[in-house]
Short mmCIF file of C-alpha atoms in Angstrom, two decimals:
data_model
loop_
_atom_site.label_atom_id
_atom_site.label_comp_id
_atom_site.label_asym_id
_atom_site.label_seq_id
_atom_site.Cartn_x
_atom_site.Cartn_y
_atom_site.Cartn_z
CA MET K 1 0.00 0.06 0.02
CA PRO K 2 1.63 3.32 -1.02
CA HIS K 3 2.18 5.89 1.58
CA ALA K 4 0.28 9.13 1.40
CA PRO K 5 2.46 12.28 0.47
CA ARG K 6 3.61 14.41 3.30
CA SER K 7 1.52 17.46 4.11
CA ARG K 8 3.98 18.84 6.67
CA GLN K 9 6.86 20.45 4.84
CA THR K 10 9.86 22.29 6.34
CA THR K 11 8.37 25.70 6.12
CA HIS K 12 4.71 25.05 6.32
CA GLU K 13 1.85 22.59 6.33
CA VAL K 14 -0.13 21.84 3.18
CA THR K 15 -3.73 22.65 3.90
CA ASN K 16 -6.85 23.77 1.77
CA GLN K 17 -5.78 21.56 -1.23
CA PRO K 18 -8.38 18.93 -2.06
CA ASP K 19 -6.90 15.55 -2.47
CA PRO K 20 -7.38 14.08 -5.94
CA THR K 21 -9.27 10.70 -5.81
CA ALA K 22 -10.56 8.07 -8.17
CA ARG K 23 -14.01 8.82 -9.57
CA ASP K 24 -16.29 6.27 -10.80
CA LEU K 25 -17.29 7.81 -14.09
CA TRP K 26 -20.81 6.14 -13.91
CA LEU K 27 -21.81 6.23 -10.33
CA THR K 28 -20.73 9.89 -9.83
CA ASP K 29 -22.66 11.12 -12.95
CA PRO K 30 -26.46 11.08 -12.42
CA ALA K 31 -27.11 12.85 -15.76
CA LEU K 32 -25.32 10.19 -17.56
CA ARG K 33 -27.21 7.33 -15.79
CA HIS K 34 -30.49 9.18 -16.50
CA TRP K 35 -30.00 9.85 -20.22
CA ALA K 36 -28.24 6.56 -20.92
CA GLY K 37 -31.20 4.76 -19.38
CA LEU K 38 -33.59 6.56 -21.68
CA ALA K 39 -31.46 5.74 -24.58
CA GLY K 40 -31.71 2.03 -24.07
CA THR K 41 -28.02 1.56 -23.43
CA ASP K 42 -26.51 -1.48 -21.86
CA THR K 43 -26.32 0.17 -18.44
CA ALA K 44 -24.69 -2.88 -16.59
CA HIS K 45 -21.74 -2.69 -19.15
CA LEU K 46 -21.41 1.05 -18.85
CA ALA K 47 -21.43 0.71 -15.06
CA ARG K 48 -18.40 -1.65 -15.20
CA PHE K 49 -16.76 0.38 -17.78
CA GLY K 50 -17.06 3.61 -15.82
CA ALA K 51 -15.76 2.17 -12.70
CA ARG K 52 -12.70 0.81 -14.51
CA ALA K 53 -12.01 3.98 -16.61
CA GLY K 54 -12.27 6.27 -13.62
CA SER K 55 -9.79 4.31 -11.55
CA ASP K 56 -6.40 5.78 -10.50
CA THR K 57 -4.60 3.43 -12.70
CA LEU K 58 -6.44 4.43 -15.95
CA ARG K 59 -6.29 8.21 -15.00
CA GLU K 60 -2.53 7.80 -14.68
CA ALA K 61 -2.42 6.09 -18.03
CA GLY K 62 -4.16 9.04 -19.50
CA ARG K 63 -1.68 11.38 -18.08
CA LEU K 64 1.27 9.41 -19.25
CA ALA K 65 -0.18 8.93 -22.71
CA ASN K 66 -0.38 12.78 -23.03
CA ARG K 67 3.12 13.40 -21.46
CA HIS K 68 4.84 10.98 -23.90
CA PRO K 69 3.48 11.66 -27.39
CA PRO K 70 3.89 9.18 -30.32
CA GLU K 71 7.26 9.04 -32.20
CA LEU K 72 7.76 8.43 -35.84
CA ARG K 73 10.16 5.66 -37.00
CA LEU K 74 10.78 6.02 -40.74
CA PHE K 75 13.61 3.47 -41.07
CA ASP K 76 15.14 0.63 -39.28
CA ARG K 77 18.84 0.67 -38.34
CA GLY K 78 19.80 -0.68 -41.86
CA GLY K 79 17.98 1.97 -43.65
CA ARG K 80 14.92 -0.06 -44.66
CA ARG K 81 11.53 1.79 -44.64
CA LEU K 82 9.29 1.05 -41.62
CA ASP K 83 6.83 4.06 -41.67
CA GLU K 84 5.80 3.09 -38.12
CA VAL K 85 4.73 5.15 -35.07
CA GLU K 86 5.76 4.14 -31.58
CA PHE K 87 3.49 4.80 -28.56
CA HIS K 88 3.92 4.87 -24.91
CA PRO K 89 2.72 1.82 -23.16
CA ALA K 90 -0.10 3.82 -21.52
CA TYR K 91 -1.55 4.45 -24.97
CA HIS K 92 -1.76 0.76 -25.59
CA GLN K 93 -3.42 0.27 -22.21
CA LEU K 94 -6.16 2.75 -23.04
CA MET K 95 -6.69 1.39 -26.55
CA ASP K 96 -7.05 -2.09 -24.96
CA LEU K 97 -9.52 -0.63 -22.47
CA GLY K 98 -11.78 0.64 -25.23
CA LEU K 99 -11.59 -1.89 -27.89
CA GLY K 100 -11.50 -4.74 -25.48
CA ASN K 101 -14.70 -3.57 -23.85
CA GLY K 102 -16.58 -3.23 -27.25
CA TYR K 103 -16.06 0.55 -28.17
CA ALA K 104 -15.94 -0.30 -31.84
CA ALA K 105 -18.04 -3.51 -31.65
CA CYS K 106 -21.05 -2.92 -29.43
CA ALA K 107 -23.08 -0.97 -32.09
CA TRP K 108 -22.77 -3.82 -34.71
CA GLU K 109 -23.43 -6.87 -32.54
CA GLY K 110 -27.20 -6.73 -33.06
CA THR K 111 -28.07 -5.75 -29.56
CA ALA K 112 -30.54 -2.92 -28.60
CA GLY K 113 -29.06 0.46 -27.87
CA GLY K 114 -25.60 -0.40 -29.47
CA HIS K 115 -24.82 3.00 -30.89
CA ALA K 116 -25.94 4.79 -27.69
CA THR K 117 -23.91 2.45 -25.56
CA HIS K 118 -20.90 3.14 -27.85
CA ALA K 119 -21.47 6.90 -27.49
CA ALA K 120 -21.63 6.64 -23.67
CA MET K 121 -18.34 4.78 -23.71
CA LEU K 122 -16.82 7.61 -25.84
CA TYR K 123 -18.31 10.18 -23.27
CA MET K 124 -16.54 8.61 -20.37
CA LEU K 125 -13.24 7.73 -22.02
CA SER K 126 -13.03 11.37 -23.32
CA GLN K 127 -12.73 12.55 -19.69
CA ILE K 128 -9.67 10.37 -19.08
CA GLU K 129 -7.72 10.63 -22.46
CA PRO K 130 -9.61 11.70 -25.59
CA GLY K 131 -6.90 11.34 -28.10
CA VAL K 132 -7.14 7.56 -28.15
CA CYS K 133 -10.82 7.75 -29.13
CA CYS K 134 -9.79 8.93 -32.64
CA PRO K 135 -8.56 5.47 -34.02
CA MET K 136 -11.29 3.66 -32.11
CA THR K 137 -14.00 5.93 -33.54
CA MET K 138 -12.80 5.39 -37.09
CA THR K 139 -12.67 1.59 -36.47
CA TYR K 140 -16.37 1.77 -35.38
CA ALA K 141 -17.39 4.11 -38.17
CA ALA K 142 -15.71 2.10 -41.08
CA VAL K 143 -17.99 -0.92 -40.49
CA PRO K 144 -21.07 0.62 -42.34
CA ALA K 145 -18.88 2.04 -45.21
CA LEU K 146 -17.49 -1.50 -45.84
CA ALA K 147 -20.93 -2.71 -46.52
CA ALA K 148 -20.49 -1.20 -50.09
CA ASP K 149 -18.40 -4.29 -50.99
CA PRO K 150 -19.61 -7.45 -49.37
CA ALA K 151 -16.22 -9.33 -49.95
CA LEU K 152 -14.35 -6.46 -48.27
CA SER K 153 -16.70 -6.47 -45.50
CA ALA K 154 -16.38 -10.14 -44.88
CA GLU K 155 -12.65 -9.83 -44.67
CA TRP K 156 -12.39 -6.83 -42.45
CA ARG K 157 -15.52 -6.50 -40.28
CA PRO K 158 -14.86 -9.59 -37.97
CA LYS K 159 -11.52 -8.08 -36.93
CA LEU K 160 -12.75 -4.51 -36.74
CA THR K 161 -15.41 -5.78 -34.26
CA ALA K 162 -13.46 -8.41 -32.41
CA ARG K 163 -13.52 -6.81 -28.94
CA ALA K 164 -9.76 -7.07 -28.71
CA TYR K 165 -6.73 -4.82 -29.37
CA ASP K 166 -3.80 -6.17 -31.44
CA PRO K 167 -1.07 -3.49 -31.91
CA THR K 168 1.28 -5.90 -33.80
CA VAL K 169 2.60 -4.66 -37.06
CA ALA K 170 1.56 -7.57 -39.39
CA PRO K 171 -0.87 -8.45 -42.26
CA LEU K 172 -4.49 -8.58 -41.45
CA ALA K 173 -4.58 -12.52 -41.64
CA ALA K 174 -2.10 -12.61 -38.87
CA LYS K 175 -3.93 -10.44 -36.42
CA ARG K 176 -6.76 -11.26 -33.97
CA ALA K 177 -8.16 -7.57 -34.22
CA ALA K 178 -7.71 -4.59 -36.46
CA THR K 179 -8.20 -0.86 -36.65
CA MET K 180 -9.22 1.28 -39.69
CA GLY K 181 -8.25 4.94 -40.27
CA MET K 182 -9.18 7.49 -42.91
CA ALA K 183 -7.25 9.68 -45.24
CA MET K 184 -9.26 12.14 -47.30
CA THR K 185 -7.95 15.67 -47.41
CA GLU K 186 -5.13 17.06 -49.36
CA LYS K 187 -3.20 20.28 -49.33
CA GLN K 188 -4.93 22.06 -52.08
CA GLY K 189 -8.53 21.17 -51.17
CA GLY K 190 -9.06 20.53 -47.46
CA SER K 191 -12.80 19.91 -46.99
CA ASP K 192 -13.29 20.24 -50.75
CA VAL K 193 -12.40 16.69 -51.40
CA ARG K 194 -13.62 16.74 -54.94
CA ALA K 195 -10.41 18.85 -55.64
CA ASN K 196 -8.27 15.94 -54.73
CA SER K 197 -5.31 15.22 -57.04
CA THR K 198 -4.37 11.67 -55.83
CA THR K 199 -4.77 9.28 -58.82
CA ALA K 200 -5.79 5.59 -58.95
CA GLN K 201 -4.87 3.31 -61.81
CA PRO K 202 -6.02 -0.27 -62.29
CA ASP K 203 -3.59 -3.12 -62.74
CA ALA K 204 -3.80 -6.88 -62.69
CA GLU K 205 -3.76 -6.97 -58.96
CA GLY K 206 -6.22 -4.17 -58.14
CA TRP K 207 -5.45 -0.44 -58.11
CA ARG K 208 -2.37 1.61 -57.46
CA LEU K 209 -2.62 5.05 -55.79
CA ARG K 210 -0.20 7.86 -56.34
CA GLY K 211 -0.51 11.18 -54.50
CA HIS K 212 -0.54 12.67 -51.10
CA LYS K 213 -2.79 13.18 -48.11
CA TRP K 214 -2.33 16.14 -45.96
CA PHE K 215 -4.28 14.70 -42.92
CA CYS K 216 -4.17 10.95 -42.25
CA SER K 217 -5.61 10.22 -38.82
CA ALA K 218 -4.02 7.42 -36.81
CA PRO K 219 -1.41 6.31 -39.37
CA MET K 220 -0.71 3.04 -37.35
CA CYS K 221 -4.05 1.54 -38.20
CA ASP K 222 -4.27 -1.71 -40.28
CA GLY K 223 -6.02 -0.17 -43.20
CA PHE K 224 -7.32 3.26 -44.40
CA LEU K 225 -10.32 4.37 -46.23
CA THR K 226 -9.25 7.04 -48.85
CA LEU K 227 -10.32 9.00 -52.00
CA ALA K 228 -8.60 9.09 -55.30
CA GLN K 229 -9.42 10.13 -58.76
CA ALA K 230 -10.11 6.95 -60.80
CA PRO K 231 -10.91 6.87 -64.55
CA GLY K 232 -14.53 7.05 -63.63
CA GLY K 233 -14.29 10.05 -61.14
CA LEU K 234 -13.58 10.28 -57.44
CA THR K 235 -13.68 6.89 -55.79
CA CYS K 236 -13.25 5.33 -52.40
CA PHE K 237 -10.50 2.81 -51.83
CA LEU K 238 -9.31 0.77 -49.03
CA VAL K 239 -5.54 0.86 -48.64
CA PRO K 240 -4.18 -1.87 -46.32
CA ARG K 241 -0.80 -1.56 -44.54
CA TRP K 242 0.30 -4.78 -46.34
CA THR K 243 0.14 -6.02 -49.80
CA PRO K 244 -1.30 -9.49 -50.71
CA ASP K 245 2.29 -10.86 -51.01
CA GLY K 246 3.19 -9.83 -47.44
CA GLU K 247 5.10 -6.65 -48.31
CA ARG K 248 4.72 -3.31 -46.68
CA ASN K 249 2.46 -1.27 -48.68
CA ALA K 250 4.00 1.86 -50.45
CA MET K 251 2.14 4.40 -48.05
CA GLN K 252 4.97 6.58 -46.77
CA ILE K 253 4.64 8.83 -43.76
CA GLN K 254 6.18 12.20 -44.35
CA ARG K 255 5.76 13.54 -40.77
CA LEU K 256 3.54 13.60 -37.69
CA LYS K 257 1.45 16.61 -37.12
CA ASP K 258 2.51 18.96 -34.27
CA LYS K 259 -1.03 19.53 -32.94
CA LEU K 260 -2.42 21.87 -30.31
CA GLY K 261 -3.99 18.93 -28.50
CA ASN K 262 -4.99 15.37 -29.09
CA ARG K 263 -1.30 14.54 -28.16
CA ALA K 264 -1.57 10.91 -27.42
CA ASN K 265 -2.88 10.23 -30.87
CA ALA K 266 -0.72 10.39 -34.01
CA SER K 267 -1.87 12.31 -37.14
CA ALA K 268 0.31 12.29 -40.14
CA GLU K 269 0.98 13.63 -43.64
CA ILE K 270 1.45 10.64 -46.08
CA GLU K 271 2.31 9.91 -49.68
CA TYR K 272 1.08 6.99 -51.87
CA HIS K 273 3.95 5.81 -54.02
CA ASP K 274 1.88 3.31 -56.30
CA ALA K 275 0.21 1.92 -53.09
CA TRP K 276 -1.84 -1.11 -53.62
CA ALA K 277 -5.51 -0.46 -52.97
CA GLN K 278 -8.95 -2.12 -53.24
CA GLN K 279 -11.90 -0.34 -54.78
CA LEU K 280 -14.84 0.26 -52.38
CA GLY K 281 -18.02 1.16 -53.98
CA PRO K 282 -18.60 2.23 -57.57
CA GLN K 283 -16.31 4.45 -59.39
CA GLY K 284 -17.23 8.10 -59.31
CA GLN K 285 -19.18 7.60 -56.15
CA GLY K 286 -16.35 8.04 -53.63
CA VAL K 287 -18.05 10.87 -51.43
CA ARG K 288 -21.29 8.83 -51.26
CA THR K 289 -19.48 5.74 -50.23
CA ILE K 290 -17.32 7.18 -47.64
CA ILE K 291 -20.03 9.42 -46.11
CA GLU K 292 -21.30 6.38 -44.36
CA MET K 293 -18.09 6.51 -42.26
CA VAL K 294 -18.20 10.25 -41.90
CA GLN K 295 -21.80 10.17 -40.66
CA HIS K 296 -20.77 7.77 -37.83
CA THR K 297 -17.55 9.75 -37.03
CA ARG K 298 -19.89 12.81 -36.69
CA LEU K 299 -21.88 10.98 -33.99
CA ASP K 300 -18.72 10.79 -31.92
CA THR K 301 -17.72 14.48 -32.65
CA ALA K 302 -21.13 15.52 -31.35
CA MET K 303 -20.73 13.34 -28.17
CA ALA K 304 -17.15 14.16 -27.42
CA PRO K 305 -17.70 17.70 -26.32
CA ALA K 306 -20.26 16.50 -23.79
CA GLY K 307 -17.63 14.26 -22.37
CA LEU K 308 -14.99 16.85 -22.21
CA MET K 309 -17.45 19.32 -20.69
CA ARG K 310 -18.31 16.68 -18.04
CA GLY K 311 -14.73 16.04 -17.24
CA ALA K 312 -14.10 19.81 -16.79
CA LEU K 313 -17.31 20.24 -14.61
CA ALA K 314 -16.27 17.41 -12.45
CA GLU K 315 -12.92 18.95 -11.79
CA ALA K 316 -14.51 22.38 -11.04
CA LEU K 317 -17.00 20.76 -8.66
CA TRP K 318 -14.35 18.69 -6.92
CA TRP K 319 -12.29 21.82 -6.21
CA ALA K 320 -15.22 24.05 -5.15
CA GLN K 321 -16.30 21.37 -2.61
CA GLY K 322 -12.93 20.95 -1.17
CA ARG K 323 -11.40 24.50 -1.33
CA SER K 324 -12.28 27.43 1.07
CA ALA K 325 -11.76 31.13 0.52
CA PHE K 326 -12.68 34.02 2.83
CA GLN K 327 -13.91 31.68 5.45
CA ARG K 328 -16.38 29.87 3.25
CA ARG K 329 -16.21 26.81 0.88
CA LEU K 330 -16.29 27.83 -2.77
CA ILE K 331 -19.27 25.72 -3.26
CA ASP K 332 -21.27 27.61 -0.67
CA GLN K 333 -20.67 31.15 -2.29
CA PRO K 334 -23.59 32.28 -4.33
CA LEU K 335 -21.61 33.61 -7.35
CA MET K 336 -19.58 30.51 -7.65
CA ARG K 337 -22.76 28.40 -7.51
CA ALA K 338 -24.19 30.53 -10.26
CA VAL K 339 -21.16 29.84 -12.48
CA LEU K 340 -21.23 26.03 -11.67
CA ALA K 341 -24.96 25.90 -12.33
CA ASP K 342 -24.47 27.49 -15.81
CA LEU K 343 -21.68 25.08 -16.52
CA ALA K 344 -23.76 22.16 -15.53
CA ILE K 345 -26.68 23.29 -17.72
CA GLU K 346 -24.19 23.37 -20.68
CA ALA K 347 -22.84 19.94 -19.95
CA GLU K 348 -26.17 18.21 -19.42
CA GLY K 349 -27.66 19.79 -22.36
CA ALA K 350 -24.89 18.48 -24.64
CA LEU K 351 -25.12 15.01 -23.17
CA ALA K 352 -28.94 14.87 -23.59
CA MET K 353 -28.86 16.12 -27.30
CA ALA K 354 -25.98 13.76 -28.10
CA LEU K 355 -27.71 10.58 -26.66
CA ARG K 356 -31.02 11.66 -28.36
CA VAL K 357 -29.03 11.57 -31.53
CA ALA K 358 -27.46 8.28 -30.75
CA ARG K 359 -30.85 6.77 -30.01
CA ALA K 360 -31.95 7.82 -33.62
CA PHE K 361 -28.84 6.01 -34.94
CA ASP K 362 -30.03 2.85 -33.24
CA ASP K 363 -33.53 3.01 -34.84
CA PRO K 364 -33.64 2.71 -38.69
CA ALA K 365 -37.01 4.41 -38.59
CA GLN K 366 -35.17 7.58 -37.26
CA ALA K 367 -32.38 7.56 -39.89
CA ALA K 368 -33.56 10.89 -41.32
CA LEU K 369 -33.53 12.54 -37.86
CA ALA K 370 -30.06 11.09 -37.30
CA ARG K 371 -28.83 12.61 -40.59
CA ILE K 372 -29.77 16.15 -39.65
CA ALA K 373 -29.64 16.11 -35.79
CA VAL K 374 -26.03 14.89 -35.68
CA ALA K 375 -24.84 17.91 -37.68
CA VAL K 376 -26.94 20.44 -35.55
CA VAL K 377 -25.60 18.94 -32.24
CA LYS K 378 -22.05 18.75 -33.50
CA PHE K 379 -22.08 22.37 -34.46
CA TRP K 380 -23.56 23.70 -31.21
CA SER K 381 -21.86 21.58 -28.60
CA ASN K 382 -18.35 22.03 -29.96
CA LYS K 383 -18.73 25.73 -30.08
CA ARG K 384 -19.90 25.81 -26.54
CA CYS K 385 -17.30 23.43 -25.26
CA ILE K 386 -14.36 25.78 -25.68
CA TRP K 387 -15.81 28.63 -23.40
CA MET K 388 -17.20 26.11 -21.04
CA ILE K 389 -13.97 24.35 -20.28
CA GLY K 390 -12.19 27.76 -20.07
CA GLU K 391 -14.65 28.87 -17.39
CA ALA K 392 -14.24 25.63 -15.49
CA MET K 393 -10.46 26.16 -15.49
CA GLU K 394 -11.13 29.59 -13.92
CA CYS K 395 -13.11 27.96 -11.08
CA LEU K 396 -9.81 26.38 -9.96
CA GLY K 397 -7.85 29.64 -10.32
CA GLY K 398 -4.25 29.21 -11.12
CA MET K 399 -4.44 25.45 -10.35
CA GLY K 400 -6.56 24.91 -13.34
CA TYR K 401 -3.85 26.30 -15.64
CA VAL K 402 -1.12 23.79 -14.67
CA GLU K 403 -0.65 20.24 -16.12
CA ASP K 404 -1.06 18.63 -12.70
CA THR K 405 -4.85 18.73 -13.34
CA PRO K 406 -6.57 17.34 -16.49
CA LEU K 407 -8.02 20.78 -17.49
CA PRO K 408 -5.17 21.88 -19.77
CA MET K 409 -5.58 18.64 -21.70
CA LEU K 410 -9.36 19.05 -21.93
CA TYR K 411 -8.98 22.74 -22.97
CA ARG K 412 -6.50 21.81 -25.80
CA GLU K 413 -8.90 19.17 -26.97
CA ALA K 414 -11.93 21.43 -26.94
CA PRO K 415 -11.70 22.96 -30.42
CA LEU K 416 -10.77 19.68 -32.14
CA ASN K 417 -14.26 18.09 -32.79
CA GLY K 418 -15.52 21.23 -34.13
CA ILE K 419 -12.85 21.19 -36.76
CA TRP K 420 -12.56 17.56 -37.63
CA GLU K 421 -15.33 16.02 -39.84
CA GLY K 422 -16.41 19.37 -40.93
CA SER K 423 -15.63 22.86 -39.37
CA GLY K 424 -18.40 25.12 -38.37
CA ASN K 425 -19.20 26.69 -41.72
CA VAL K 426 -18.90 23.36 -43.46
CA ILE K 427 -21.45 21.86 -41.11
CA CYS K 428 -23.93 24.81 -41.28
CA LEU K 429 -23.93 24.58 -45.04
CA ASP K 430 -24.34 20.75 -44.79
CA ILE K 431 -27.38 21.43 -42.64
CA LEU K 432 -28.89 23.59 -45.29
CA ARG K 433 -28.14 21.12 -48.00
CA ALA K 434 -29.51 18.23 -46.10
CA LEU K 435 -32.80 20.05 -45.34
CA ALA K 436 -33.09 21.10 -48.96
CA ARG K 437 -32.22 17.78 -50.55
CA GLU K 438 -33.75 15.31 -48.01
CA PRO K 439 -37.36 16.34 -47.22
CA ALA K 440 -37.57 13.38 -44.75
CA ALA K 441 -34.88 14.98 -42.65
CA ALA K 442 -36.64 18.35 -42.52
CA ASP K 443 -39.95 16.65 -41.54
CA ALA K 444 -38.15 14.56 -38.79
CA LEU K 445 -36.57 17.61 -37.29
CA ARG K 446 -39.69 19.66 -37.36
CA ALA K 447 -41.75 16.84 -35.71
CA GLU K 448 -39.01 16.56 -33.00
CA LEU K 449 -39.29 20.16 -32.30
CA MET K 450 -43.08 20.27 -32.32
CA ALA K 451 -43.24 17.24 -29.94
CA ALA K 452 -42.34 19.60 -26.96
CA THR K 453 -44.96 22.22 -27.59
CA GLY K 454 -47.68 22.82 -25.04
CA ALA K 455 -45.41 22.42 -21.94
CA ASP K 456 -43.59 25.82 -21.81
CA ARG K 457 -44.95 29.05 -23.34
CA ARG K 458 -41.44 30.46 -23.73
CA TYR K 459 -40.51 27.59 -25.93
CA ASP K 460 -43.66 27.72 -27.81
CA ALA K 461 -43.08 31.39 -28.62
CA ALA K 462 -39.45 30.83 -29.63
CA LEU K 463 -40.36 28.01 -31.87
CA LYS K 464 -42.98 30.12 -33.57
CA ALA K 465 -40.53 33.11 -33.91
CA HIS K 466 -37.97 30.67 -35.44
CA LEU K 467 -40.51 29.36 -37.98
CA ASP K 468 -41.81 32.81 -38.79
CA ARG K 469 -38.23 34.13 -39.27
CA TRP K 470 -37.25 31.31 -41.56
CA PRO K 471 -40.40 29.80 -43.29
CA GLY K 472 -37.95 28.34 -45.71
CA LEU K 473 -34.28 27.92 -45.68
CA PRO K 474 -32.14 30.88 -44.73
CA PRO K 475 -29.70 32.66 -47.06
CA GLU K 476 -26.24 31.22 -46.82
CA ALA K 477 -24.90 34.17 -44.82
CA GLU K 478 -27.44 33.40 -41.99
CA ALA K 479 -26.65 29.58 -41.86
CA ARG K 480 -24.98 29.99 -38.49
CA ALA K 481 -27.81 31.78 -36.82
CA TYR K 482 -30.15 29.24 -38.32
CA ALA K 483 -28.08 26.36 -36.98
CA GLU K 484 -27.59 27.85 -33.54
CA ARG K 485 -31.42 28.37 -33.16
CA LEU K 486 -32.17 24.86 -34.20
CA ALA K 487 -29.68 23.58 -31.64
CA VAL K 488 -31.13 25.45 -28.73
CA LEU K 489 -34.60 24.49 -29.67
CA PHE K 490 -33.54 20.82 -30.15
CA GLY K 491 -31.98 20.84 -26.76
CA ALA K 492 -35.06 22.50 -25.16
CA SER K 493 -37.23 19.87 -26.80
CA VAL K 494 -35.27 17.03 -25.31
CA LEU K 495 -34.98 18.54 -21.91
CA ILE K 496 -38.62 19.60 -21.70
CA ARG K 497 -39.94 16.08 -22.53
CA GLN K 498 -37.39 13.97 -20.58
CA GLY K 499 -35.15 15.97 -18.24
CA SER K 500 -35.69 17.31 -14.74
CA ALA K 501 -38.01 20.32 -14.43
CA ALA K 502 -35.14 22.49 -13.03
CA MET K 503 -32.94 21.65 -15.81
CA ALA K 504 -35.41 22.10 -18.52
CA ASP K 505 -36.55 25.37 -17.11
CA ALA K 506 -33.03 26.64 -16.79
CA TRP K 507 -32.25 25.65 -20.41
CA VAL K 508 -35.21 27.44 -21.76
CA ALA K 509 -34.75 30.45 -19.61
CA THR K 510 -30.95 31.00 -20.46
CA ARG K 511 -30.49 29.36 -23.98
CA VAL K 512 -34.02 29.91 -25.51
CA ASP K 513 -35.48 32.89 -23.82
CA GLY K 514 -32.24 34.76 -23.36
CA GLN K 515 -32.47 35.38 -19.51
CA ARG K 516 -28.60 35.64 -19.21
CA GLY K 517 -25.78 37.82 -20.36
CA ALA K 518 -23.03 36.92 -22.82
CA LEU K 519 -20.93 35.35 -20.05
CA PRO K 520 -21.34 32.22 -17.92
CA GLY K 521 -23.02 32.80 -14.43
CA THR K 522 -25.02 35.76 -15.62
CA ALA K 523 -28.30 34.04 -15.69
CA THR K 524 -31.11 35.32 -13.62
CA GLY K 525 -34.22 33.59 -12.19
CA ILE K 526 -32.93 29.99 -12.49
CA ASP K 527 -32.90 27.56 -9.57
CA SER K 528 -29.12 27.06 -9.10
CA ASP K 529 -29.64 25.06 -5.95
CA ALA K 530 -31.81 22.43 -7.57
CA ILE K 531 -29.45 22.20 -10.59
CA LEU K 532 -26.37 21.64 -8.27
CA ALA K 533 -28.38 19.30 -6.06
CA GLY K 534 -29.01 17.24 -9.13
CA LEU K 535 -25.37 16.73 -9.64
CA ALA K 536 -24.94 14.74 -6.35
CA ALA K 537 -24.36 11.07 -7.04
#
């Protein structure tokens, strides 16, 4: 049993410093238990996962994975190309935690609530170390895209959904489990993937790809879905790390990205030097094929900010409950309570919306709602995540700004999911495009908003004002205002129908009806005591 650190120093005794403790991510999160239950998740599995993920051992693994970023190994000692990335053992420990417990598998095993269970696992793991979620999310999201080719799906799907983690560098046939990455964007186009210049030429063994990718996520995956210009137009391909004859494929890593956050995860610039590839889906339909993967990664980028916000809120609450200033605990001071309540509203709203979207992913009859709502929630929650975590840091004062707490890691991660899988403008334009081209999506979203009418006159008035302002789609320049309003109304609809009375009232008052200033903690007329009481385990 390790000894506790010494509080009595040579010059002073350490007091008024809350002791960090392990935190069961399921038992200490009443909001998660409530919304996960409504979403039909495997709550017994989530309870076990939350207890393990919140342990001291796994929290330390998250810290180490961030402190020791991946390293690129281009060559072996004899000068032979390797194009490998080496990770700290803590990274592998976290990957094993996620994949071994079904992070990439549970949505595809035919059990009810699989996507929502997956999303809840992401929510909890994001609080410990969000970087490892990237390769696991892509592995989860690749499964529906592979359905475009039954033979490829039969080869890859069993190992992508194996409930195991196998980091060995070996051909697929020699591995008990596999991961899948993605490489779409290029220097000249970014999100405009139709401007891609990578070419694909057929040969007797399949296809050969030549070109570059400016952003390849998780370059140590076993395979990658990518886009290239084939004779028939932009086409999706699967590029494995190994060729059929057991040679390393000609996919060469140029460098690893030096990113603001997401430090435990590797992201790379790569080149294809006539790399061997297999066609996935029809020629000229590359975007339509790979969009199945993008749609499911978007679910995770809609849920991730909720997890990051919950992690930051938990740190702020822990500090406020254990720290005193001016003869009172911080948690007992009215202004601090107002700030913490506002942060709690933001965090629970993001969770409630994301799990509502995940529930739509689980129900084929709600596919149209899933298509549009995931974009709306992704846009809103990621924009709110940045300021929310910054405010949580401030609750700790100077302590929140140092790496001894997880808040700097969470803050660096906060902008990421708003950028990946479509930045703000791209997402807002996608919302307009989906509503214009897919009448079922527009109908499903309108029905979801109308379902909450009659319970709160402020909500009813705000929804009417929204529909009166935009009886059709807005001009492009108003796309952000339109998407923002859809998000706050969607959140209100979910909370009014299924949340606590205090939380629903607070969301409507502050996010819908505007009874707050521009900054956190400026709301008036909300029941902060009831909101904070609801955070008690």
